[in-house]
């Protein structure tokens, strides 16, 4: 393989890798948006649950819910 072929091969690899990086960035953008929407929905559900629980007559309240899995995931994710 001569230098010209080597440089052409390296350019081809560079172009393919750049395209793959772009695809991955697009996936990250999509997943980031989906995660933000899901976290907003979780916050809405928690707020709704809190409001409803505050309006339930005393003595008829169900046991408090367990710690939600999203909060556990967030702590686990932040810790490593």
Short mmCIF file of N, CA and C in Angstrom, two decimals:
data_model
loop_
_atom_site.label_atom_id
_atom_site.label_comp_id
_atom_site.label_asym_id
_atom_site.label_seq_id
_atom_site.Cartn_x
_atom_site.Cartn_y
_atom_site.Cartn_z
N UNK A 1 0.86 -1.17 0.00
CA UNK A 1 0.00 0.00 0.00
C UNK A 1 0.90 1.23 0.00
N UNK A 2 0.63 2.13 -0.92
CA UNK A 2 1.44 3.34 -0.96
C UNK A 2 0.81 4.42 -0.07
N UNK A 3 1.50 5.53 0.05
CA UNK A 3 1.07 6.62 0.92
C UNK A 3 -0.29 7.18 0.49
N UNK A 4 -0.51 7.31 -0.79
CA UNK A 4 -1.79 7.85 -1.29
C UNK A 4 -2.95 6.94 -0.89
N UNK A 5 -2.77 5.63 -1.03
CA UNK A 5 -3.82 4.69 -0.63
C UNK A 5 -4.05 4.73 0.87
N UNK A 6 -2.97 4.83 1.62
CA UNK A 6 -3.07 4.91 3.08
C UNK A 6 -3.85 6.15 3.49
N UNK A 7 -3.51 7.29 2.88
CA UNK A 7 -4.21 8.53 3.21
C UNK A 7 -5.68 8.46 2.80
N UNK A 8 -5.97 7.85 1.67
CA UNK A 8 -7.35 7.70 1.23
C UNK A 8 -8.13 6.80 2.19
N UNK A 9 -7.50 5.72 2.64
CA UNK A 9 -8.13 4.82 3.60
C UNK A 9 -8.39 5.53 4.92
N UNK A 10 -7.43 6.30 5.37
CA UNK A 10 -7.61 7.05 6.62
C UNK A 10 -8.74 8.07 6.49
N UNK A 11 -8.83 8.72 5.34
CA UNK A 11 -9.92 9.69 5.11
C UNK A 11 -11.27 8.99 5.11
N UNK A 12 -11.32 7.81 4.49
CA UNK A 12 -12.56 7.03 4.46
C UNK A 12 -12.97 6.64 5.88
N UNK A 13 -12.02 6.18 6.68
CA UNK A 13 -12.31 5.82 8.07
C UNK A 13 -12.77 7.05 8.86
N UNK A 14 -12.11 8.16 8.61
CA UNK A 14 -12.48 9.41 9.29
C UNK A 14 -13.91 9.81 8.94
N UNK A 15 -14.27 9.74 7.66
CA UNK A 15 -15.61 10.10 7.22
C UNK A 15 -16.67 9.19 7.85
N UNK A 16 -16.41 7.89 7.86
CA UNK A 16 -17.35 6.94 8.45
C UNK A 16 -17.49 7.18 9.96
N UNK A 17 -16.38 7.43 10.62
CA UNK A 17 -16.41 7.67 12.06
C UNK A 17 -17.13 8.97 12.39
N UNK A 18 -16.93 9.99 11.57
CA UNK A 18 -17.64 11.26 11.75
C UNK A 18 -19.14 11.06 11.59
N UNK A 19 -19.54 10.28 10.60
CA UNK A 19 -20.96 9.99 10.38
C UNK A 19 -21.54 9.24 11.57
N UNK A 20 -20.80 8.27 12.08
CA UNK A 20 -21.27 7.50 13.25
C UNK A 20 -21.40 8.40 14.46
N UNK A 21 -20.46 9.30 14.66
CA UNK A 21 -20.53 10.23 15.78
C UNK A 21 -21.78 11.10 15.65
N UNK A 22 -22.09 11.54 14.44
CA UNK A 22 -23.31 12.32 14.21
C UNK A 22 -24.56 11.53 14.56
N UNK A 23 -24.59 10.26 14.17
CA UNK A 23 -25.73 9.39 14.50
C UNK A 23 -25.88 9.25 16.02
N UNK A 24 -24.76 9.06 16.69
CA UNK A 24 -24.80 8.92 18.15
C UNK A 24 -25.26 10.21 18.82
N UNK A 25 -24.82 11.35 18.31
CA UNK A 25 -25.27 12.64 18.86
C UNK A 25 -26.78 12.78 18.68
N UNK A 26 -27.29 12.37 17.52
CA UNK A 26 -28.74 12.42 17.28
C UNK A 26 -29.49 11.53 18.27
N UNK A 27 -28.96 10.34 18.51
CA UNK A 27 -29.59 9.44 19.48
C UNK A 27 -29.56 10.04 20.88
N UNK A 28 -28.45 10.64 21.24
CA UNK A 28 -28.33 11.28 22.56
C UNK A 28 -29.35 12.40 22.69
N UNK A 29 -29.48 13.21 21.64
CA UNK A 29 -30.47 14.30 21.67
C UNK A 29 -31.88 13.75 21.85
N UNK A 30 -32.20 12.69 21.11
CA UNK A 30 -33.53 12.08 21.22
C UNK A 30 -33.76 11.52 22.62
N UNK A 31 -32.79 10.79 23.13
CA UNK A 31 -32.93 10.18 24.46
C UNK A 31 -32.99 11.24 25.56
N UNK A 32 -32.23 12.32 25.40
CA UNK A 32 -32.26 13.40 26.37
C UNK A 32 -33.64 14.04 26.42
N UNK A 33 -34.23 14.26 25.26
CA UNK A 33 -35.58 14.84 25.20
C UNK A 33 -36.60 13.88 25.81
N UNK A 34 -36.50 12.61 25.48
CA UNK A 34 -37.42 11.62 26.03
C UNK A 34 -37.29 11.52 27.54
N UNK A 35 -36.07 11.57 28.03
CA UNK A 35 -35.84 11.53 29.47
C UNK A 35 -36.44 12.75 30.16
N UNK A 36 -36.26 13.91 29.58
CA UNK A 36 -36.82 15.13 30.16
C UNK A 36 -38.35 15.05 30.21
N UNK A 37 -38.97 14.55 29.15
CA UNK A 37 -40.42 14.39 29.14
C UNK A 37 -40.88 13.40 30.20
N UNK A 38 -40.16 12.31 30.34
CA UNK A 38 -40.52 11.28 31.31
C UNK A 38 -40.35 11.80 32.73
N UNK A 39 -39.27 12.52 32.99
CA UNK A 39 -39.07 13.08 34.32
C UNK A 39 -40.14 14.12 34.65
N UNK A 40 -40.55 14.91 33.66
CA UNK A 40 -41.62 15.88 33.88
C UNK A 40 -42.92 15.16 34.21
N UNK A 41 -43.19 14.07 33.51
CA UNK A 41 -44.40 13.27 33.80
C UNK A 41 -44.34 12.71 35.21
N UNK A 42 -43.18 12.21 35.62
CA UNK A 42 -43.04 11.70 36.99
C UNK A 42 -43.30 12.79 38.01
N UNK A 43 -42.79 13.98 37.76
CA UNK A 43 -43.02 15.10 38.68
C UNK A 43 -44.50 15.45 38.73
N UNK A 44 -45.17 15.44 37.58
CA UNK A 44 -46.61 15.71 37.54
C UNK A 44 -47.38 14.66 38.33
N UNK A 45 -47.00 13.40 38.16
CA UNK A 45 -47.68 12.32 38.89
C UNK A 45 -47.46 12.45 40.39
N UNK A 46 -46.25 12.79 40.79
CA UNK A 46 -45.97 12.97 42.22
C UNK A 46 -46.78 14.12 42.80
N UNK A 47 -46.89 15.21 42.05
CA UNK A 47 -47.68 16.35 42.49
C UNK A 47 -49.15 15.97 42.61
N UNK A 48 -49.66 15.27 41.61
CA UNK A 48 -51.05 14.83 41.62
C UNK A 48 -51.31 13.92 42.82
N UNK A 49 -50.42 12.98 43.04
CA UNK A 49 -50.57 12.06 44.17
C UNK A 49 -50.58 12.83 45.48
N UNK A 50 -49.70 13.81 45.62
CA UNK A 50 -49.61 14.60 46.84
C UNK A 50 -50.90 15.39 47.07
N UNK A 51 -51.40 16.03 46.01
CA UNK A 51 -52.63 16.82 46.13
C UNK A 51 -53.81 15.93 46.52
N UNK A 52 -53.92 14.78 45.88
CA UNK A 52 -55.02 13.87 46.20
C UNK A 52 -54.88 13.35 47.62
N UNK A 53 -53.68 12.98 48.03
CA UNK A 53 -53.46 12.46 49.38
C UNK A 53 -53.81 13.51 50.43
N UNK A 54 -53.57 14.79 50.15
CA UNK A 54 -53.90 15.85 51.10
C UNK A 54 -55.40 16.04 51.25
N UNK A 55 -56.17 15.61 50.27
CA UNK A 55 -57.62 15.80 50.29
C UNK A 55 -58.39 14.58 50.78
N UNK A 56 -57.70 13.50 51.02
CA UNK A 56 -58.35 12.30 51.53
C UNK A 56 -58.67 12.53 53.01
N UNK A 57 -59.88 12.20 53.43
CA UNK A 57 -60.24 12.40 54.84
C UNK A 57 -59.29 11.63 55.76
N UNK A 58 -59.00 12.19 56.95
CA UNK A 58 -58.11 11.50 57.90
C UNK A 58 -58.65 10.11 58.22
N UNK A 59 -57.74 9.19 58.39
CA UNK A 59 -58.10 7.83 58.73
C UNK A 59 -58.38 6.95 57.53
N UNK A 60 -58.44 7.53 56.34
CA UNK A 60 -58.68 6.72 55.14
C UNK A 60 -57.49 6.74 54.19
N UNK A 61 -56.41 7.35 54.65
CA UNK A 61 -55.23 7.43 53.79
C UNK A 61 -54.56 6.07 53.66
N UNK A 62 -54.15 5.74 52.45
CA UNK A 62 -53.40 4.49 52.28
C UNK A 62 -51.98 4.66 52.83
N UNK A 63 -51.32 3.55 52.99
CA UNK A 63 -49.92 3.61 53.43
C UNK A 63 -49.13 4.45 52.44
N UNK A 64 -48.11 5.17 52.92
CA UNK A 64 -47.31 5.98 51.98
C UNK A 64 -46.61 5.08 50.97
N UNK A 65 -46.49 5.58 49.73
CA UNK A 65 -45.83 4.75 48.71
C UNK A 65 -44.34 4.58 49.03
N UNK A 66 -43.80 3.49 48.52
CA UNK A 66 -42.37 3.26 48.67
C UNK A 66 -41.61 4.30 47.87
N UNK A 67 -40.34 4.46 48.19
CA UNK A 67 -39.50 5.38 47.42
C UNK A 67 -39.59 4.99 45.96
N UNK A 68 -39.83 5.98 45.10
CA UNK A 68 -40.00 5.64 43.69
C UNK A 68 -38.69 5.22 43.05
N UNK A 69 -38.81 4.41 42.01
CA UNK A 69 -37.62 3.86 41.35
C UNK A 69 -36.83 4.92 40.63
N UNK A 70 -37.50 5.97 40.15
CA UNK A 70 -36.78 7.03 39.44
C UNK A 70 -35.81 7.74 40.38
N UNK A 71 -36.24 8.00 41.60
CA UNK A 71 -35.35 8.67 42.56
C UNK A 71 -34.17 7.76 42.90
N UNK A 72 -34.44 6.46 43.06
CA UNK A 72 -33.33 5.54 43.34
C UNK A 72 -32.37 5.49 42.17
N UNK A 73 -32.90 5.50 40.94
CA UNK A 73 -32.04 5.48 39.75
C UNK A 73 -31.20 6.74 39.70
N UNK A 74 -31.81 7.88 39.99
CA UNK A 74 -31.08 9.14 39.93
C UNK A 74 -29.92 9.14 40.92
N UNK A 75 -30.15 8.67 42.12
CA UNK A 75 -29.08 8.61 43.12
C UNK A 75 -28.00 7.64 42.67
N UNK A 76 -28.42 6.47 42.19
CA UNK A 76 -27.45 5.47 41.74
C UNK A 76 -26.66 6.02 40.56
N UNK A 77 -27.33 6.73 39.64
CA UNK A 77 -26.68 7.27 38.45
C UNK A 77 -25.67 8.35 38.84
N UNK A 78 -26.02 9.20 39.76
CA UNK A 78 -25.12 10.28 40.16
C UNK A 78 -23.91 9.76 40.92
N UNK A 79 -24.11 8.69 41.69
CA UNK A 79 -23.01 8.15 42.48
C UNK A 79 -22.03 7.35 41.65
N UNK A 80 -22.42 6.96 40.49
CA UNK A 80 -21.47 6.27 39.65
C UNK A 80 -21.98 5.04 39.10
#
